[in-house]
Short mmCIF file of C-alpha atoms in Angstrom, two decimals:
data_model
loop_
_atom_site.label_atom_id
_atom_site.label_comp_id
_atom_site.label_asym_id
_atom_site.label_seq_id
_atom_site.Cartn_x
_atom_site.Cartn_y
_atom_site.Cartn_z
CA LYS A 1 62.62 10.17 -32.93
CA PRO A 2 60.30 10.41 -35.98
CA GLY A 3 61.92 10.47 -39.38
CA ARG A 4 65.09 8.60 -38.49
CA ASP A 5 66.18 5.25 -39.89
CA ASP A 6 64.50 2.05 -38.77
CA SER A 7 65.03 0.95 -35.19
CA ARG A 8 65.81 -2.68 -34.50
CA LEU A 9 65.12 -4.55 -31.30
CA LYS A 10 66.94 -7.88 -31.02
CA LEU A 11 66.13 -10.44 -28.35
CA GLY A 12 67.95 -13.72 -27.90
CA ALA A 13 66.42 -17.10 -27.18
CA LEU A 14 64.75 -17.28 -23.78
CA ALA A 15 63.23 -20.04 -21.68
CA THR A 16 60.58 -19.15 -19.10
CA ALA A 17 58.50 -20.88 -16.46
CA GLY A 18 55.60 -22.99 -17.60
CA GLY A 19 57.52 -24.62 -20.42
CA TYR A 20 57.53 -21.55 -22.69
CA ALA A 21 60.57 -20.99 -24.88
CA PHE A 22 61.11 -17.83 -26.94
CA ALA A 23 63.04 -18.19 -30.15
CA ALA A 24 65.42 -15.34 -30.95
CA GLN A 25 63.50 -12.49 -32.56
CA GLU A 26 64.23 -9.18 -34.21
CA THR A 27 61.65 -6.40 -34.29
CA VAL A 28 61.91 -3.61 -36.85
CA ILE A 29 60.23 -0.33 -35.91
CA HIS A 30 59.78 2.29 -38.62
CA TRP A 31 58.66 5.73 -37.41
CA THR A 32 57.88 8.81 -39.47
CA GLU A 33 55.95 11.97 -38.73
CA GLU A 34 52.79 10.39 -40.14
CA SER A 35 53.15 6.68 -39.44
CA LEU A 36 54.53 4.01 -37.17
CA SER A 37 55.03 0.39 -38.18
CA VAL A 38 56.24 -2.72 -36.39
CA ASN A 39 57.01 -5.82 -38.42
CA GLN A 40 56.62 -8.30 -35.55
CA PHE A 41 56.83 -8.71 -31.81
CA ASP A 42 56.12 -11.85 -29.79
CA ILE A 43 54.59 -11.35 -26.37
CA THR A 44 54.74 -15.10 -25.69
CA PRO A 45 55.84 -17.95 -27.96
CA ARG A 46 52.19 -18.40 -29.02
CA LEU A 47 51.00 -14.78 -28.99
CA GLY A 48 52.39 -11.89 -30.95
CA VAL A 49 51.81 -8.94 -33.25
CA ARG A 50 52.55 -8.95 -36.98
CA GLU A 51 52.55 -6.21 -39.62
CA LEU A 52 51.27 -3.48 -37.31
CA THR A 53 50.84 -0.08 -38.99
CA VAL A 54 49.51 3.11 -37.41
CA ASN A 55 48.85 6.03 -39.75
CA MET A 56 48.71 9.52 -38.19
CA PRO A 57 48.37 11.98 -41.08
CA LEU A 58 49.10 15.59 -40.27
CA ALA A 59 45.79 16.51 -41.88
CA GLY A 60 44.05 14.63 -39.08
CA GLY A 61 42.53 11.23 -38.51
CA LEU A 62 43.99 8.01 -37.22
CA ALA A 63 44.02 4.52 -38.75
CA ALA A 64 45.64 1.27 -37.70
CA ASN A 65 45.84 -2.26 -39.00
CA GLY A 66 47.70 -5.37 -38.07
CA VAL A 67 47.62 -9.04 -37.25
CA VAL A 68 47.44 -10.71 -33.86
CA ALA A 69 48.96 -14.16 -34.14
CA VAL A 70 47.60 -16.38 -31.36
CA GLU A 71 48.16 -20.13 -31.25
CA ASP A 72 47.76 -21.19 -34.93
CA SER A 73 45.19 -18.49 -35.73
CA ARG A 74 45.49 -14.98 -37.09
CA LEU A 75 43.21 -12.11 -36.08
CA ILE A 76 43.17 -9.43 -38.78
CA VAL A 77 42.36 -6.08 -37.18
CA ASN A 78 41.62 -2.74 -38.88
CA GLY A 79 40.45 0.41 -37.16
CA THR A 80 39.95 4.16 -37.35
CA LEU A 81 38.62 6.69 -34.89
CA ASP A 82 35.04 5.77 -35.86
CA SER A 83 35.15 2.17 -37.13
CA ALA A 84 36.78 -1.22 -36.67
CA THR A 85 36.79 -4.67 -38.28
CA LEU A 86 38.00 -8.05 -37.07
CA ARG A 87 38.44 -11.28 -39.03
CA MET A 88 39.92 -14.61 -38.00
CA GLU A 89 42.05 -16.66 -40.38
CA GLY A 90 44.07 -19.83 -40.09
CA ALA A 91 43.41 -22.79 -37.83
CA PRO A 92 40.51 -22.92 -35.32
CA LEU A 93 41.34 -21.13 -32.07
CA PRO A 94 41.11 -23.00 -28.72
CA VAL A 95 40.19 -20.16 -26.38
CA GLN A 96 41.40 -21.88 -23.22
CA GLU A 97 44.87 -22.26 -24.76
CA ALA A 98 44.90 -18.68 -26.04
CA LEU A 99 44.14 -17.33 -22.56
CA LYS A 100 47.11 -19.18 -21.09
CA ASN A 101 49.29 -16.73 -23.02
CA LEU A 102 47.89 -14.04 -20.72
CA ALA A 103 48.27 -16.20 -17.59
CA LEU A 104 44.48 -16.63 -17.47
CA ALA A 105 42.45 -19.81 -17.07
CA ILE A 106 38.77 -20.62 -17.50
CA PRO A 107 36.93 -23.73 -16.23
CA ALA A 108 35.72 -24.57 -19.73
CA GLU A 109 36.92 -25.37 -23.22
CA VAL A 110 35.71 -23.74 -26.44
CA THR A 111 37.09 -23.66 -29.97
CA VAL A 112 36.39 -20.71 -32.27
CA ARG A 113 36.19 -21.93 -35.86
CA SER A 114 35.29 -18.67 -37.57
CA LEU A 115 34.86 -15.07 -36.51
CA GLU A 116 34.26 -11.78 -38.24
CA ALA A 117 32.91 -8.52 -36.89
CA SER A 118 32.55 -4.88 -37.89
CA PHE A 119 31.57 -1.69 -36.10
CA THR A 120 31.01 1.88 -37.26
CA GLY A 121 29.93 4.98 -35.38
CA PHE A 122 32.35 5.25 -32.44
CA ASP A 123 32.01 9.02 -32.81
CA LYS A 124 28.19 8.95 -32.73
CA THR A 125 25.49 8.32 -30.14
CA PRO A 126 24.57 4.65 -29.54
CA ASP A 127 21.40 4.84 -31.64
CA GLN A 128 23.59 5.50 -34.69
CA TRP A 129 26.05 2.66 -34.11
CA GLN A 130 26.15 0.01 -36.82
CA ALA A 131 27.56 -3.41 -35.96
CA SER A 132 27.59 -6.97 -37.24
CA ALA A 133 29.21 -10.21 -36.13
CA LYS A 134 29.35 -13.81 -37.29
CA ALA A 135 30.90 -16.59 -35.27
CA GLU A 136 31.02 -20.36 -35.16
CA VAL A 137 32.29 -22.25 -32.13
CA SER A 138 32.54 -25.95 -31.41
CA ASP A 139 33.60 -28.45 -28.77
CA VAL A 140 32.33 -26.36 -25.87
CA THR A 141 32.72 -28.27 -22.62
CA TYR A 142 32.04 -27.33 -19.02
CA GLU A 143 32.23 -30.05 -16.41
CA ASP A 144 30.13 -32.85 -17.96
CA TRP A 145 28.21 -30.55 -20.33
CA ARG A 146 29.13 -30.39 -24.01
CA VAL A 147 27.98 -28.32 -26.98
CA GLU A 148 29.02 -29.76 -30.32
CA SER A 149 28.55 -26.54 -32.27
CA LEU A 150 27.03 -23.07 -32.08
CA ALA A 151 26.71 -20.60 -34.97
CA LEU A 152 25.72 -16.96 -34.41
CA ASP A 153 24.88 -14.19 -36.86
CA ALA A 154 24.07 -10.83 -35.22
CA ASN A 155 23.69 -7.27 -36.37
CA LYS A 156 22.66 -3.88 -35.03
CA THR A 157 21.30 -1.13 -37.24
CA GLY A 158 20.33 2.05 -35.44
CA SER A 159 17.94 1.10 -32.64
CA ASP A 160 17.25 -2.40 -33.98
CA GLY A 161 19.17 -5.59 -33.30
CA LYS A 162 18.79 -9.08 -34.77
CA LEU A 163 20.26 -12.48 -34.01
CA ASN A 164 20.08 -15.88 -35.72
CA PHE A 165 21.53 -19.03 -34.20
CA THR A 166 21.87 -22.77 -34.69
CA LEU A 167 22.90 -25.08 -31.88
CA ALA A 168 23.86 -28.74 -31.62
CA ALA A 169 24.05 -30.12 -28.07
CA LEU A 170 22.86 -33.03 -25.93
CA ASP A 171 22.19 -35.23 -28.97
CA SER A 172 19.75 -32.66 -30.35
CA THR A 173 19.66 -29.50 -32.43
CA ALA A 174 17.94 -26.14 -32.11
CA ASN A 175 17.65 -23.06 -34.24
CA GLY A 176 16.10 -19.68 -33.76
CA GLU A 177 16.05 -15.96 -34.26
CA ALA A 178 15.63 -12.91 -32.05
CA SER A 179 14.96 -9.22 -32.60
CA LEU A 180 15.35 -6.32 -30.22
CA ARG A 181 14.29 -2.69 -30.47
CA TRP A 182 15.61 -0.06 -28.09
CA ARG A 183 13.23 2.79 -27.27
CA ASP A 184 15.71 5.51 -26.30
CA LEU A 185 19.19 4.45 -27.27
CA ALA A 186 20.18 8.01 -28.12
CA SER A 187 20.46 8.69 -24.38
CA GLY A 188 22.18 5.36 -23.69
CA ALA A 189 19.12 3.62 -22.20
CA TRP A 190 20.32 0.09 -23.02
CA THR A 191 17.81 -1.64 -20.73
CA ASP A 192 14.77 0.13 -22.24
CA PHE A 193 13.74 -2.24 -25.03
CA GLU A 194 11.29 -4.75 -26.46
CA ALA A 195 12.59 -8.14 -27.58
CA GLU A 196 11.07 -11.09 -29.40
CA ALA A 197 12.52 -14.55 -29.98
CA LYS A 198 11.55 -17.71 -31.81
CA ALA A 199 13.21 -21.09 -31.34
CA ALA A 200 12.60 -24.64 -32.52
CA VAL A 201 13.85 -28.07 -31.50
CA PRO A 202 12.97 -30.38 -34.43
CA GLN A 203 13.45 -33.55 -32.38
CA LEU A 204 12.81 -33.24 -28.63
CA SER A 205 13.09 -36.92 -27.71
CA PRO A 206 16.94 -37.12 -27.82
CA LEU A 207 17.17 -33.96 -25.69
CA PHE A 208 14.70 -35.36 -23.14
CA LYS A 209 16.71 -38.58 -22.92
CA ALA A 210 20.02 -36.75 -22.47
CA LEU A 211 18.63 -34.47 -19.75
CA ASN A 212 16.99 -37.39 -17.97
CA GLY A 213 20.35 -39.14 -17.95
CA LYS A 214 21.77 -36.19 -16.01
CA PHE A 215 18.91 -35.22 -13.70
CA LYS A 216 16.94 -38.51 -13.33
CA PHE A 217 13.51 -36.84 -13.36
CA ALA A 218 11.94 -39.95 -14.93
CA PRO A 219 12.58 -43.67 -14.40
CA THR A 220 15.43 -44.95 -16.56
CA ASP A 221 13.23 -47.83 -17.77
CA ALA A 222 10.35 -45.53 -18.77
CA ALA A 223 9.16 -45.41 -22.37
CA PRO A 224 10.91 -42.85 -24.59
CA LEU A 225 9.30 -39.49 -25.20
CA PRO A 226 7.16 -39.54 -28.37
CA SER A 227 8.92 -38.24 -31.47
CA SER A 228 7.96 -34.59 -31.41
CA ALA A 229 9.04 -31.04 -32.20
CA LEU A 230 9.06 -28.10 -29.79
CA THR A 231 8.52 -24.51 -30.93
CA LEU A 232 8.80 -21.47 -28.69
CA ASP A 233 7.85 -17.80 -29.11
CA ALA A 234 8.92 -15.37 -26.41
CA LYS A 235 8.66 -11.62 -25.73
CA VAL A 236 10.40 -9.46 -23.15
CA ASP A 237 9.43 -5.92 -22.17
CA SER A 238 12.19 -4.08 -20.33
CA GLY A 239 12.45 -0.51 -19.09
CA PRO A 240 15.04 1.67 -17.34
CA GLU A 241 14.11 -0.08 -14.08
CA GLY A 242 14.66 -3.54 -15.55
CA ILE A 243 12.47 -6.31 -16.97
CA ARG A 244 8.77 -5.48 -16.72
CA ALA A 245 7.31 -8.71 -18.09
CA ALA A 246 8.26 -11.84 -20.02
CA ASP A 247 5.79 -13.84 -22.11
CA ALA A 248 6.19 -17.17 -23.84
CA ARG A 249 4.09 -19.46 -26.02
CA TRP A 250 5.10 -23.04 -26.72
CA LEU A 251 3.81 -25.93 -28.80
CA LEU A 252 4.76 -29.58 -28.55
CA SER A 253 3.83 -31.31 -31.82
CA PRO A 254 4.05 -35.12 -31.94
CA GLU A 255 4.69 -36.87 -35.23
CA LYS A 256 1.82 -39.36 -34.68
CA GLU A 257 -0.77 -40.73 -32.24
CA ALA A 258 -0.05 -38.56 -29.19
CA ALA A 259 -2.07 -35.39 -28.63
CA PRO A 260 -0.35 -32.03 -29.13
CA LEU A 261 0.38 -29.88 -26.09
CA ALA A 262 0.38 -26.08 -26.06
CA GLY A 263 0.80 -23.43 -23.42
CA GLU A 264 1.26 -19.75 -22.67
CA ASN A 265 3.15 -18.22 -19.76
CA ARG A 266 3.63 -14.71 -18.37
CA TRP A 267 6.12 -13.71 -15.67
CA THR A 268 6.29 -10.33 -13.92
CA PRO A 269 8.97 -9.15 -11.48
CA ASP A 270 6.48 -8.98 -8.59
CA GLY A 271 6.76 -12.76 -8.38
CA LYS A 272 3.63 -13.61 -10.37
CA LEU A 273 3.56 -16.41 -12.96
CA ARG A 274 0.43 -17.07 -14.98
CA GLY A 275 -0.26 -19.46 -17.80
CA THR A 276 -2.45 -21.85 -19.71
CA LEU A 277 -2.11 -25.44 -20.86
CA GLY A 278 -4.18 -26.99 -23.61
CA THR A 279 -4.61 -30.29 -25.41
CA ASP A 280 -7.41 -32.32 -26.95
CA GLY A 281 -10.45 -31.85 -24.71
CA LEU A 282 -8.60 -29.99 -21.94
CA ARG A 283 -7.83 -26.34 -21.18
CA ALA A 284 -6.24 -25.42 -17.88
CA THR A 285 -5.14 -22.12 -16.37
CA TYR A 286 -2.93 -21.35 -13.41
CA ALA A 287 -1.72 -18.33 -11.43
CA LEU A 288 1.23 -18.65 -9.08
CA ASP A 289 2.32 -16.11 -6.51
CA LEU A 290 5.95 -17.09 -6.00
CA THR A 291 6.36 -14.56 -3.19
CA ALA A 292 3.31 -15.53 -1.13
CA LYS A 293 3.69 -19.16 -2.25
CA ARG A 294 0.06 -19.50 -3.29
CA TYR A 295 -1.68 -20.79 -6.39
CA GLU A 296 -5.00 -20.64 -8.20
CA GLY A 297 -6.05 -22.92 -11.03
CA SER A 298 -8.89 -24.06 -13.22
CA ALA A 299 -9.56 -26.70 -15.83
CA ASP A 300 -12.29 -27.23 -18.41
CA LEU A 301 -12.82 -30.74 -19.75
CA GLU A 302 -14.88 -31.55 -22.81
CA THR A 303 -15.03 -35.24 -23.65
CA PHE A 304 -11.48 -35.43 -22.36
CA ARG A 305 -9.77 -38.81 -22.87
CA PRO A 306 -6.71 -39.30 -20.63
CA GLU A 307 -5.36 -42.03 -22.93
CA ARG A 308 -4.60 -39.32 -25.52
CA LEU A 309 -1.83 -38.23 -23.14
CA ALA A 310 -0.72 -41.77 -22.33
CA SER A 311 2.50 -41.68 -24.38
CA TRP A 312 3.56 -38.38 -22.77
CA ALA A 313 2.83 -39.75 -19.30
CA ALA A 314 4.62 -43.02 -20.04
CA ALA A 315 7.85 -41.10 -20.62
CA ALA A 316 7.59 -39.98 -16.98
CA GLY A 317 6.81 -43.51 -15.79
CA VAL A 318 3.09 -42.80 -15.30
CA THR A 319 0.30 -45.05 -16.63
CA LEU A 320 -3.01 -43.39 -17.49
CA PRO A 321 -6.37 -45.19 -17.68
CA THR A 322 -7.83 -46.13 -21.05
CA GLY A 323 -11.45 -46.16 -22.20
CA MET A 324 -12.31 -43.10 -20.12
CA ASN A 325 -13.74 -39.73 -21.12
CA ALA A 326 -15.15 -36.91 -19.05
CA SER A 327 -16.60 -33.41 -19.26
CA GLY A 328 -16.63 -30.93 -16.43
CA THR A 329 -14.89 -28.06 -14.69
CA TRP A 330 -12.47 -27.68 -11.79
CA LYS A 331 -11.44 -24.60 -9.84
CA GLY A 332 -9.13 -24.53 -6.88
CA SER A 333 -6.57 -22.62 -4.85
CA GLY A 334 -4.17 -23.13 -2.00
CA ASP A 335 -0.67 -22.80 -0.65
CA PHE A 336 2.51 -24.47 -1.87
CA ALA A 337 3.01 -25.97 1.57
CA ALA A 338 1.04 -28.87 3.01
CA GLU A 339 -1.96 -26.72 3.82
CA PRO A 340 -5.62 -27.32 2.95
CA HIS A 341 -6.32 -27.01 -0.75
CA ARG A 342 -9.78 -25.79 -1.63
CA GLY A 343 -11.72 -26.20 -4.81
CA SER A 344 -14.72 -27.62 -6.64
CA PHE A 345 -15.02 -30.25 -9.35
CA ASP A 346 -18.29 -30.33 -11.31
CA ILE A 347 -18.63 -33.35 -13.59
CA THR A 348 -21.29 -33.03 -16.27
CA SER A 349 -20.60 -36.39 -17.93
CA PHE A 350 -18.34 -39.35 -17.28
CA GLU A 351 -17.83 -42.64 -19.08
CA TRP A 352 -15.35 -45.45 -18.49
CA VAL A 353 -15.42 -48.51 -20.70
CA ARG A 354 -13.06 -51.00 -19.11
CA GLN A 355 -11.29 -53.48 -21.33
CA GLU A 356 -12.03 -57.15 -20.79
CA THR A 357 -9.38 -58.87 -18.73
#
């Protein structure tokens, strides 16, 4: 009953299935008309509550704070009826081990190295919510996939959201940023938004090599991919009915010799995918109907020299001719299946200087 002396709950040592062993513990509960506090209580030997205080002033309002001790980490939690904060302290937290305390298992491993988050506006409409979160995880493994580290920094202010990330995986690194603007969050229309994202892989060659080792899409004895950087810009338009369109632009920039490659792509939910591909002397377009399984394409060549793409092709085990250049146009269409493919190729100039052998 509120206002009485402290209550004490004493539990003796206890051994349970799964190798868990509870040490003897004593929990002190202090209860008044305006507050309740618990000094400690262990749910499992590696999961418990520390220094929990709930304030319930007669004048109104509610506030709580405490510590969740899990494995060798401490989660510092503070909250009111309209806000909350979370901060991790102590040793890094292996999530797969933490979940075992709740008799849960996941087919992956991940270690949380830092975490902090805040939220205000529980009592307001979603467009007035304010939130931020920072996290760093490492040693993420799933089957034979591994992510060395991932750092996230996200925030939401009104109807705008932003995210920054850095990633190290598959012998490569990537970094990027994203922004999102909801159109009608006041009514809870979470899927009605516009989003933009930018990402960069400073060195693509190690990533290409790692992926090829897993999927074998190029001969193992093929030349390495030229040292190059990949940049990506993407946009997504989504409405109450779902995603309306997704657009992307990418640029592959070699450090030397090889020609740059650039492209644009647009996907719509009716199964249409359109895009362009460009490099020195070549511009190509394509339109795919993924539902009807048909394609259309075109290419414009202007003094195009295939050898400028030789180092890219060599990474796929393909050898391109040297000493050749051509100008002309191609247009064609057809089905994905082994059906007749129709088109025209008009060559305005062609030259091939063969090397002496």
